[in-house]
């Protein structure tokens, strides 16, 4: 069959896949109130359609379409597509999570400022046959770059529903991203740039509730995540008994920053940052996270986290109070509860720098933290690398030179970690490999 994706310029995507359900997504280039059909099939020719239906969309959703599909078999490959008038979307492919498995490959991605660079990382995810993408924040940026852009951004600064939507359309127009999301399930959390740089949700809900609402609404329209009334994005997924993934929201419920600017802050900020009672997660989410980790029966526990968890110090002072150091008391409280959990990994974005290090509590390792660089956003920390490594012995590796991604290859006995950089010409380079042995 001839497939020309008329109407479906942004391709298709699937997210939040578990053993029996997933969310399929697309957007229709149309106008007015329209009805779109969807089909789920066991084969790519759509001769074994097991579910089909219609979905309505219009300007209130910016013509995005999202369908929650459930009642599926575990560990099974399905194909899906949409149809509007006589044209079909590209065909998406998705495998539900198996109940038992020996190996699972997760890519950590973050920070894809569209005009800062091409999204090379997605090209290699397809070559690596990655099982799932964990996107750890900054799927869009609210601002345009004028520093050293590699490609044009025709949109304007985002601060309302329509301008946020334009940024998502821009991201979804990248051909490598489209092809990857057509073939690989994605699990997304947000960081700050889905709203505005360094915002703290609890405070901002008072002084600019409309902007935050618009930004979250656009995120839910353009990301394949299950809809809910409260914009809750913290959630977990069990990949057999091999790995359980805990995705957290470090923005929506957080208290105002200890001070601004958050980077290299003034001395009197630390007292505030370290004071009791400050929260990044909010009480409900914090309790959910602690209890979920403690109750997990999986070998590996992976926390999908937006900002650096382990300490980052310069001259014995925290370097960045937007990170967990700015909410030190809560971080210590969490660590005190989960300190005996085995095989705990933090996977993090935000800093545009690759890091591998140890999360310490009372000088004992509680977890490893693996931080991915930006897909396209550049780092400004290169000049500080030597100082950081020297003054933070728990940080074992750091690379602020490359953009790229991290591949986590989970086995029952070990986790192989590949730090992949992408070069200016799109080549990929393996910067570093780490192997972590599982404790049983
Ligand atoms: Fe970022």
Short mmCIF file of C-alpha atoms and ligand atoms in Angstrom, two decimals:
data_model
loop_
_atom_site.label_atom_id
_atom_site.label_comp_id
_atom_site.label_asym_id
_atom_site.label_seq_id
_atom_site.Cartn_x
_atom_site.Cartn_y
_atom_site.Cartn_z
CA UNK A 1 0.00 0.00 0.00
CA UNK A 2 1.21 3.48 -0.79
CA UNK A 3 1.63 5.46 2.41
CA UNK A 4 2.09 9.18 2.07
CA UNK A 5 1.61 10.65 5.53
CA UNK A 6 -0.64 13.49 4.42
CA UNK A 7 -2.21 15.08 7.52
CA UNK A 8 0.31 13.35 9.82
CA UNK A 9 3.40 15.56 9.49
CA UNK A 10 4.71 14.78 12.96
CA UNK A 11 4.59 11.01 12.62
CA UNK A 12 3.35 8.77 15.40
CA UNK A 13 4.62 7.89 18.86
CA UNK A 14 3.87 5.51 21.68
CA UNK A 15 4.55 5.97 25.35
CA UNK A 16 4.08 4.63 28.86
CA UNK A 17 4.06 1.04 27.66
CA UNK A 18 3.50 -1.59 30.33
CA UNK A 19 2.59 -5.28 30.22
CA UNK A 20 -0.97 -4.73 28.97
CA UNK A 21 -1.35 -1.14 27.78
CA UNK A 22 0.19 1.87 26.07
CA UNK A 23 -0.66 5.35 24.80
CA UNK A 24 -0.51 6.08 21.07
CA UNK A 25 -0.10 9.61 19.80
CA UNK A 26 -0.16 11.67 16.63
CA UNK A 27 -1.29 15.02 15.30
CA UNK A 28 -3.47 15.79 12.33
CA UNK A 29 -2.83 18.72 10.06
CA UNK A 30 -6.47 19.72 9.70
CA UNK A 31 -8.96 22.33 10.81
CA UNK A 32 -12.26 22.39 12.68
CA UNK A 33 -13.80 19.47 14.51
CA UNK A 34 -12.60 16.17 13.06
CA UNK A 35 -12.84 12.43 13.63
CA UNK A 36 -9.77 10.25 13.21
CA UNK A 37 -9.69 6.45 13.14
CA UNK A 38 -7.10 4.24 14.78
CA UNK A 39 -6.23 0.57 14.38
CA UNK A 40 -4.08 -1.81 16.43
CA UNK A 41 -2.91 -4.92 14.63
CA UNK A 42 -0.83 -7.99 15.36
CA UNK A 43 0.86 -7.71 11.96
CA UNK A 44 2.34 -4.86 9.99
CA UNK A 45 -0.05 -5.46 7.07
CA UNK A 46 -3.04 -4.88 9.35
CA UNK A 47 -4.66 -8.16 8.45
CA UNK A 48 -5.06 -9.04 12.15
CA UNK A 49 -6.64 -5.93 13.63
CA UNK A 50 -7.49 -6.51 17.28
CA UNK A 51 -8.69 -3.05 18.23
CA UNK A 52 -10.07 -0.14 16.24
CA UNK A 53 -12.00 2.98 17.01
CA UNK A 54 -12.38 6.66 16.45
CA UNK A 55 -11.17 9.69 18.29
CA UNK A 56 -12.33 13.29 18.06
CA UNK A 57 -10.03 16.26 18.05
CA UNK A 58 -10.16 19.98 17.34
CA UNK A 59 -8.51 23.29 18.22
CA UNK A 60 -8.98 22.61 21.95
CA UNK A 61 -6.28 19.93 21.62
CA UNK A 62 -4.41 21.59 18.76
CA UNK A 63 -5.50 18.59 16.65
CA UNK A 64 -3.34 16.20 18.62
CA UNK A 65 -4.69 12.69 19.12
CA UNK A 66 -3.94 10.35 21.98
CA UNK A 67 -5.52 6.98 22.69
CA UNK A 68 -5.00 4.79 25.74
CA UNK A 69 -5.05 1.17 24.59
CA UNK A 70 -5.38 -1.58 27.17
CA UNK A 71 -6.28 -5.24 27.50
CA UNK A 72 -3.20 -6.34 25.55
CA UNK A 73 -0.97 -9.40 25.90
CA UNK A 74 2.41 -8.98 27.58
CA UNK A 75 5.66 -9.27 25.63
CA UNK A 76 3.88 -9.01 22.29
CA UNK A 77 4.60 -6.79 19.29
CA UNK A 78 1.75 -4.65 17.95
CA UNK A 79 1.43 -2.23 15.06
CA UNK A 80 -0.74 0.87 15.08
CA UNK A 81 -1.82 3.58 12.67
CA UNK A 82 -4.29 6.41 12.29
CA UNK A 83 -6.51 7.30 9.36
CA UNK A 84 -8.08 10.62 8.42
CA UNK A 85 -10.18 10.85 5.26
CA UNK A 86 -8.43 8.46 2.86
CA UNK A 87 -4.89 8.93 4.20
CA UNK A 88 -3.05 6.78 6.72
CA UNK A 89 -0.37 7.84 9.18
CA UNK A 90 3.01 6.11 9.20
CA UNK A 91 2.80 2.74 10.96
CA UNK A 92 4.09 2.62 14.50
CA UNK A 93 5.50 -0.43 16.19
CA UNK A 94 5.43 -1.29 19.88
CA UNK A 95 6.10 -4.28 22.09
CA UNK A 96 4.32 -4.54 25.42
CA UNK A 97 6.61 -5.21 28.37
CA UNK A 98 7.23 -8.91 28.99
CA UNK A 99 6.53 -10.40 32.40
CA UNK A 100 9.88 -12.17 32.35
CA UNK A 101 13.08 -11.24 30.58
CA UNK A 102 16.87 -11.39 30.91
CA UNK A 103 17.91 -8.21 29.17
CA UNK A 104 16.52 -4.71 28.56
CA UNK A 105 18.11 -1.69 26.90
CA UNK A 106 17.13 1.80 28.02
CA UNK A 107 18.45 5.03 26.49
CA UNK A 108 18.67 8.11 28.69
CA UNK A 109 18.01 11.35 26.84
CA UNK A 110 17.49 14.97 27.84
CA UNK A 111 17.78 18.57 26.75
CA UNK A 112 16.97 18.94 23.07
CA UNK A 113 17.08 22.58 22.18
CA UNK A 114 16.00 22.42 18.54
CA UNK A 115 18.16 25.13 17.05
CA UNK A 116 21.28 24.35 19.14
CA UNK A 117 21.97 21.23 17.09
CA UNK A 118 20.54 18.28 15.16
CA UNK A 119 19.07 15.43 17.18
CA UNK A 120 21.77 12.91 16.22
CA UNK A 121 21.23 10.70 19.28
CA UNK A 122 17.93 9.37 17.91
CA UNK A 123 19.67 8.00 14.81
CA UNK A 124 21.79 5.72 17.00
CA UNK A 125 18.92 4.56 19.18
CA UNK A 126 17.50 2.90 16.09
CA UNK A 127 20.85 1.26 15.30
CA UNK A 128 21.21 0.07 18.91
CA UNK A 129 17.72 -1.54 18.94
CA UNK A 130 16.92 0.23 22.17
CA UNK A 131 13.88 -1.15 24.02
CA UNK A 132 12.81 2.12 25.62
CA UNK A 133 13.70 5.80 25.75
CA UNK A 134 13.66 7.60 29.09
CA UNK A 135 13.42 11.29 28.39
CA UNK A 136 14.53 13.15 31.50
CA UNK A 137 13.43 16.70 30.79
CA UNK A 138 13.74 19.68 28.45
CA UNK A 139 11.90 18.10 25.51
CA UNK A 140 11.43 21.70 24.39
CA UNK A 141 13.03 25.00 25.37
CA UNK A 142 10.89 28.05 25.88
CA UNK A 143 13.51 30.38 24.40
CA UNK A 144 15.21 30.70 21.03
CA UNK A 145 18.96 30.61 20.85
CA UNK A 146 21.05 33.28 19.26
CA UNK A 147 24.40 31.93 20.52
CA UNK A 148 25.51 29.57 17.81
CA UNK A 149 22.44 28.05 16.15
CA UNK A 150 22.80 25.14 13.73
CA UNK A 151 19.31 25.38 12.30
CA UNK A 152 16.57 27.95 12.15
CA UNK A 153 13.80 28.16 14.73
CA UNK A 154 10.87 29.96 13.11
CA UNK A 155 8.89 30.05 16.38
CA UNK A 156 8.92 32.76 19.03
CA UNK A 157 9.55 32.77 22.80
CA UNK A 158 6.99 30.48 24.46
CA UNK A 159 4.90 31.77 27.34
CA UNK A 160 1.33 30.77 26.46
CA UNK A 161 -0.57 27.77 25.12
CA UNK A 162 -0.06 28.46 21.44
CA UNK A 163 3.59 29.36 21.68
CA UNK A 164 4.34 26.25 23.78
CA UNK A 165 2.50 24.15 21.19
CA UNK A 166 4.72 25.62 18.48
CA UNK A 167 7.82 24.47 20.33
CA UNK A 168 6.49 20.89 20.53
CA UNK A 169 5.67 20.94 16.82
CA UNK A 170 9.21 22.08 16.16
CA UNK A 171 10.67 19.21 18.22
CA UNK A 172 8.36 16.65 16.61
CA UNK A 173 9.41 17.83 13.15
CA UNK A 174 12.95 16.46 13.56
CA UNK A 175 13.25 13.45 11.20
CA UNK A 176 15.45 11.31 13.47
CA UNK A 177 13.19 11.94 16.44
CA UNK A 178 10.16 11.00 14.35
CA UNK A 179 11.66 7.77 13.10
CA UNK A 180 12.85 6.79 16.58
CA UNK A 181 9.49 7.48 18.20
CA UNK A 182 7.74 5.48 15.49
CA UNK A 183 9.77 2.45 16.55
CA UNK A 184 10.75 2.89 20.21
CA UNK A 185 8.44 3.57 23.18
CA UNK A 186 9.18 6.73 25.11
CA UNK A 187 8.68 7.56 28.81
CA UNK A 188 8.93 11.28 29.45
CA UNK A 189 9.31 13.53 32.46
CA UNK A 190 9.68 17.27 32.30
CA UNK A 191 12.29 19.58 33.75
CA UNK A 192 12.23 23.39 33.78
CA UNK A 193 12.32 24.42 30.12
CA UNK A 194 8.94 22.89 29.36
CA UNK A 195 7.76 25.97 31.33
CA UNK A 196 10.60 28.46 31.97
CA UNK A 197 14.22 28.32 33.09
CA UNK A 198 14.75 27.44 36.77
CA UNK A 199 11.11 27.72 37.79
CA UNK A 200 9.75 26.27 41.04
CA UNK A 201 6.18 25.05 40.55
CA UNK A 202 4.78 25.59 44.02
CA UNK A 203 5.71 29.27 43.94
CA UNK A 204 4.86 29.84 40.30
CA UNK A 205 1.36 28.44 40.71
CA UNK A 206 0.69 31.58 42.80
CA UNK A 207 2.33 34.26 40.71
CA UNK A 208 1.69 32.89 37.21
CA UNK A 209 -0.83 30.02 37.25
CA UNK A 210 -1.92 30.60 33.66
CA UNK A 211 1.53 30.16 32.21
CA UNK A 212 2.17 26.96 34.12
CA UNK A 213 -1.25 25.59 33.14
CA UNK A 214 -0.67 26.40 29.46
CA UNK A 215 2.77 24.78 29.50
CA UNK A 216 1.52 21.59 31.18
CA UNK A 217 -1.49 21.38 28.87
CA UNK A 218 0.76 21.62 25.79
CA UNK A 219 3.06 18.92 27.26
CA UNK A 220 0.11 16.56 27.76
CA UNK A 221 -1.12 17.27 24.24
CA UNK A 222 2.21 16.51 22.59
CA UNK A 223 3.69 13.74 24.77
CA UNK A 224 2.35 10.15 24.74
CA UNK A 225 1.53 10.05 28.44
CA UNK A 226 -1.81 9.02 29.94
CA UNK A 227 -4.05 12.03 30.61
CA UNK A 228 -5.12 12.94 34.12
CA UNK A 229 -6.81 15.97 35.68
CA UNK A 230 -3.97 17.04 37.95
CA UNK A 231 -1.09 16.87 35.44
CA UNK A 232 0.52 14.15 37.54
CA UNK A 233 3.62 12.79 35.82
CA UNK A 234 5.30 10.78 38.58
CA UNK A 235 4.69 7.10 37.92
CA UNK A 236 6.45 3.73 37.74
CA UNK A 237 6.84 0.80 35.36
CA UNK A 238 7.91 -2.77 36.01
CA UNK A 239 10.06 -4.42 33.37
CA UNK A 240 9.61 -8.04 34.47
CA UNK A 241 11.59 -8.62 37.65
CA UNK A 242 14.66 -7.17 35.95
CA UNK A 243 14.19 -3.43 36.44
CA UNK A 244 11.59 -1.13 37.88
CA UNK A 245 11.54 2.44 36.62
CA UNK A 246 10.44 5.29 38.89
CA UNK A 247 9.80 8.54 37.08
CA UNK A 248 9.70 11.64 39.23
CA UNK A 249 8.49 15.22 38.93
CA UNK A 250 11.09 17.56 40.40
CA UNK A 251 9.41 20.78 39.28
CA UNK A 252 5.69 20.96 39.86
CA UNK A 253 5.68 20.69 43.67
CA UNK A 254 9.00 22.28 44.56
CA UNK A 255 9.54 25.21 46.91
CA UNK A 256 11.08 28.39 45.56
CA UNK A 257 14.86 28.27 44.96
CA UNK A 258 17.05 29.05 47.97
CA UNK A 259 18.13 32.09 45.99
CA UNK A 260 18.73 33.31 42.48
CA UNK A 261 20.88 33.02 40.47
CA UNK A 262 21.07 29.34 41.39
CA UNK A 263 24.49 28.72 39.81
CA UNK A 264 27.53 29.67 41.89
CA UNK A 265 25.24 31.29 44.47
CA UNK A 266 26.13 33.79 47.16
CA UNK A 267 27.35 32.46 50.52
CA UNK A 268 24.22 33.31 52.50
CA UNK A 269 22.11 31.04 50.25
CA UNK A 270 23.42 27.80 51.71
CA UNK A 271 21.70 28.22 55.03
CA UNK A 272 18.37 28.42 53.19
CA UNK A 273 19.24 25.55 50.86
CA UNK A 274 20.17 23.29 53.75
CA UNK A 275 17.28 24.29 56.01
CA UNK A 276 14.68 21.82 57.22
CA UNK A 277 11.29 21.49 55.61
CA UNK A 278 12.14 22.56 52.07
CA UNK A 279 10.74 20.24 49.44
CA UNK A 280 11.44 19.40 45.82
CA UNK A 281 9.01 16.51 45.44
CA UNK A 282 6.19 17.53 47.75
CA UNK A 283 5.15 15.25 50.59
CA UNK A 284 2.84 12.97 48.62
CA UNK A 285 5.35 12.25 45.88
CA UNK A 286 8.22 11.86 48.32
CA UNK A 287 6.33 9.21 50.27
CA UNK A 288 5.28 7.50 47.04
CA UNK A 289 8.90 7.37 45.85
CA UNK A 290 10.33 6.04 49.12
CA UNK A 291 7.62 3.40 49.53
CA UNK A 292 7.75 2.33 45.88
CA UNK A 293 11.53 1.85 46.02
CA UNK A 294 11.34 -0.01 49.34
CA UNK A 295 8.57 -2.30 48.08
CA UNK A 296 10.15 -3.04 44.70
CA UNK A 297 10.93 -6.69 44.02
CA UNK A 298 12.93 -5.95 40.87
CA UNK A 299 16.67 -6.58 40.70
CA UNK A 300 17.44 -3.07 39.44
CA UNK A 301 15.69 0.09 40.58
CA UNK A 302 16.10 3.01 38.20
CA UNK A 303 14.98 6.48 39.24
CA UNK A 304 14.33 8.75 36.24
CA UNK A 305 15.29 12.07 37.73
CA UNK A 306 15.43 15.58 36.27
CA UNK A 307 18.28 17.28 38.17
CA UNK A 308 21.59 16.02 39.60
CA UNK A 309 21.05 14.06 42.81
CA UNK A 310 24.59 13.54 44.06
CA UNK A 311 26.37 16.51 45.52
CA UNK A 312 28.28 18.93 43.32
CA UNK A 313 30.63 21.12 45.29
CA UNK A 314 33.16 23.83 44.55
CA UNK A 315 35.33 25.13 47.37
CA UNK A 316 33.15 23.11 49.78
CA UNK A 317 29.99 24.93 48.66
CA UNK A 318 27.18 23.62 46.40
CA UNK A 319 27.66 24.87 42.88
CA UNK A 320 24.06 24.72 41.71
CA UNK A 321 21.07 25.20 44.00
CA UNK A 322 18.60 24.27 41.26
CA UNK A 323 19.86 20.71 41.77
CA UNK A 324 19.13 18.45 44.76
CA UNK A 325 21.79 20.29 46.81
CA UNK A 326 19.29 23.16 46.96
CA UNK A 327 16.86 20.80 48.73
CA UNK A 328 19.49 19.12 50.84
CA UNK A 329 17.31 18.24 53.84
CA UNK A 330 14.78 16.35 51.73
CA UNK A 331 17.55 14.57 49.84
CA UNK A 332 19.07 13.37 53.12
CA UNK A 333 15.68 12.26 54.37
CA UNK A 334 15.09 10.18 51.22
CA UNK A 335 18.57 8.68 51.44
CA UNK A 336 18.14 7.75 55.10
CA UNK A 337 15.09 5.68 54.15
CA UNK A 338 16.47 3.94 51.06
CA UNK A 339 20.09 3.53 52.12
CA UNK A 340 19.93 -0.28 52.30
CA UNK A 341 18.23 -0.81 48.94
CA UNK A 342 20.32 -2.87 46.54
CA UNK A 343 21.08 -2.04 42.91
CA UNK A 344 19.69 1.48 42.94
CA UNK A 345 20.50 3.74 40.00
CA UNK A 346 19.68 7.39 39.40
CA UNK A 347 19.39 8.35 35.72
CA UNK A 348 19.50 12.11 35.30
CA UNK A 349 19.48 14.93 32.72
CA UNK A 350 19.57 18.73 32.95
CA UNK A 351 23.28 19.56 33.17
CA UNK A 352 24.28 18.94 29.50
CA UNK A 353 27.26 17.04 30.91
CA UNK A 354 28.00 13.31 31.17
CA UNK A 355 28.68 12.18 34.73
CA UNK A 356 29.19 8.86 36.46
CA UNK A 357 29.38 8.94 40.23
CA UNK A 358 28.28 7.70 43.60
CA UNK A 359 25.35 8.93 45.66
CA UNK A 360 26.66 8.97 49.24
CA UNK A 361 24.92 8.90 52.60
CA UNK A 362 27.18 9.14 55.65
CA UNK A 363 30.08 8.53 53.27
CA UNK A 364 28.63 5.20 52.13
CA UNK A 365 27.47 4.54 48.59
CA UNK A 366 23.69 4.19 48.35
CA UNK A 367 23.40 4.34 44.55
CA UNK A 368 25.19 5.16 41.35
CA UNK A 369 24.13 8.22 39.41
CA UNK A 370 24.40 8.27 35.64
CA UNK A 371 23.86 11.63 33.98
CA UNK A 372 23.39 12.09 30.28
CA UNK A 373 24.50 15.11 28.28
CA UNK A 374 22.03 17.00 26.13
CA UNK A 375 20.78 15.58 22.85
CA UNK A 376 21.55 18.96 21.31
CA UNK A 377 21.98 21.51 24.13
CA UNK A 378 25.66 22.39 24.73
CA UNK A 379 27.52 22.53 28.02
CA UNK A 380 29.30 25.50 29.51
CA UNK A 381 31.09 23.51 32.22
CA UNK A 382 34.17 22.34 30.31
CA UNK A 383 36.49 24.89 31.89
CA UNK A 384 35.42 23.73 35.36
CA UNK A 385 35.84 19.99 34.71
CA UNK A 386 39.23 19.54 36.39
CA UNK A 387 38.16 21.49 39.47
CA UNK A 388 34.93 19.51 39.79
CA UNK A 389 36.68 16.15 39.48
CA UNK A 390 39.36 17.14 41.97
CA UNK A 391 36.95 18.52 44.57
CA UNK A 392 34.24 15.85 44.23
CA UNK A 393 35.89 12.45 44.70
CA UNK A 394 32.49 10.69 44.49
CA UNK A 395 32.30 11.80 40.85
CA UNK A 396 34.30 9.20 38.92
CA UNK A 397 33.85 10.48 35.41
CA UNK A 398 32.76 13.69 33.73
CA UNK A 399 32.67 14.85 30.13
CA UNK A 400 31.42 18.32 29.23
CA UNK A 401 32.67 18.21 25.65
CA UNK A 402 30.10 16.14 23.80
CA UNK A 403 26.38 16.13 23.30
CA UNK A 404 24.85 12.66 23.11
CA UNK A 405 23.06 10.04 25.17
CA UNK A 406 23.57 7.15 27.57
CA UNK A 407 22.69 3.54 26.87
CA UNK A 408 21.85 1.34 29.87
CA UNK A 409 22.06 -2.36 29.05
CA UNK A 410 20.44 -4.25 31.93
CA UNK A 411 21.15 -7.93 32.62
CA UNK A 412 20.24 -9.84 35.77
CA UNK A 413 23.85 -9.89 36.94
CA UNK A 414 25.15 -6.63 35.57
CA UNK A 415 24.40 -3.26 34.09
CA UNK A 416 26.56 -2.02 31.24
CA UNK A 417 26.61 1.75 30.84
CA UNK A 418 27.69 3.33 27.56
CA UNK A 419 28.31 7.07 27.36
CA UNK A 420 27.90 7.95 23.68
CA UNK A 421 28.94 11.35 22.36
CA UNK A 422 27.75 12.72 19.04
CA UNK A 423 30.13 14.83 16.99
CA UNK A 424 29.44 17.91 14.89
CA UNK A 425 29.20 15.81 11.71
CA UNK A 426 26.80 13.34 13.35
CA UNK A 427 29.35 10.59 14.01
CA UNK A 428 29.05 8.73 17.27
CA UNK A 429 31.89 8.09 19.69
CA UNK A 430 31.96 5.80 22.73
CA UNK A 431 33.40 8.11 25.38
CA UNK A 432 33.26 5.72 28.32
CA UNK A 433 31.92 2.32 29.34
CA UNK A 434 31.14 1.28 32.90
CA UNK A 435 30.03 -2.08 34.23
CA UNK A 436 28.07 -2.33 37.48
CA UNK A 437 27.65 -5.76 39.03
CA UNK A 438 24.32 -6.61 40.62
CA UNK A 439 24.20 -7.50 44.30
CA UNK A 440 21.96 -10.44 45.04
FE1 LIG B 1 18.50 21.53 29.58
#
